Amino acid sequence: MVMMRGEDMSGVLATDDVARSVLFAFQQPQNVCIRKIALAPTKQQP
């Protein structure tokens, strides 16, 4: 099931949010080591 950004997700992250976080980590220079990424919903409206 795909949730759209305007829908109430009741504390669930959208796949788009997770993808942007992974892309951010991937785009860092080689001298940057990201060991963990912790994602949590904030229930704030985008």
Short mmCIF file of C-alpha atoms in Angstrom, two decimals:
data_model
loop_
_atom_site.label_atom_id
_atom_site.label_comp_id
_atom_site.label_asym_id
_atom_site.label_seq_id
_atom_site.Cartn_x
_atom_site.Cartn_y
_atom_site.Cartn_z
CA MET A 1 0.00 0.00 0.00
CA VAL A 2 1.41 3.40 -0.97
CA MET A 3 0.63 6.36 1.28
CA MET A 4 0.51 9.81 -0.25
CA ARG A 5 2.18 12.71 1.52
CA GLY A 6 -1.07 14.50 2.42
CA GLU A 7 -2.63 11.48 4.14
CA ASP A 8 -2.56 10.91 7.89
CA MET A 9 0.11 8.27 8.36
CA SER A 10 -0.37 7.80 12.13
CA GLY A 11 3.32 7.74 12.94
CA VAL A 12 4.56 5.94 9.83
CA LEU A 13 7.37 7.30 7.67
CA ALA A 14 6.75 7.58 3.95
CA THR A 15 9.02 5.59 1.66
CA ASP A 16 10.07 8.92 0.14
CA ASP A 17 11.37 10.09 3.54
CA VAL A 18 13.47 6.96 3.97
CA ALA A 19 14.78 7.16 0.40
CA ARG A 20 15.91 10.78 0.88
CA SER A 21 17.79 9.78 4.03
CA VAL A 22 19.58 6.93 2.27
CA LEU A 23 20.43 9.18 -0.68
CA PHE A 24 21.85 11.78 1.70
CA ALA A 25 24.16 9.17 3.25
CA PHE A 26 25.17 7.81 -0.16
CA GLN A 27 26.10 11.27 -1.46
CA GLN A 28 28.60 12.05 1.30
CA PRO A 29 32.29 12.13 0.40
CA GLN A 30 34.37 8.98 0.99
CA ASN A 31 36.05 10.51 4.05
CA VAL A 32 32.67 10.63 5.84
CA CYS A 33 31.58 7.48 7.67
CA ILE A 34 27.90 7.24 8.54
CA ARG A 35 27.56 4.21 10.80
CA LYS A 36 23.89 4.49 11.69
CA ILE A 37 20.80 6.32 10.54
CA ALA A 38 17.92 6.50 13.00
CA LEU A 39 14.63 7.67 11.52
CA ALA A 40 11.47 8.38 13.46
CA PRO A 41 8.20 10.08 12.53
CA THR A 42 7.54 13.43 14.23
CA LYS A 43 3.82 13.76 13.44
CA GLN A 44 4.59 17.24 12.05
CA GLN A 45 2.93 18.28 8.82
CA PRO A 46 5.37 18.63 5.89
#
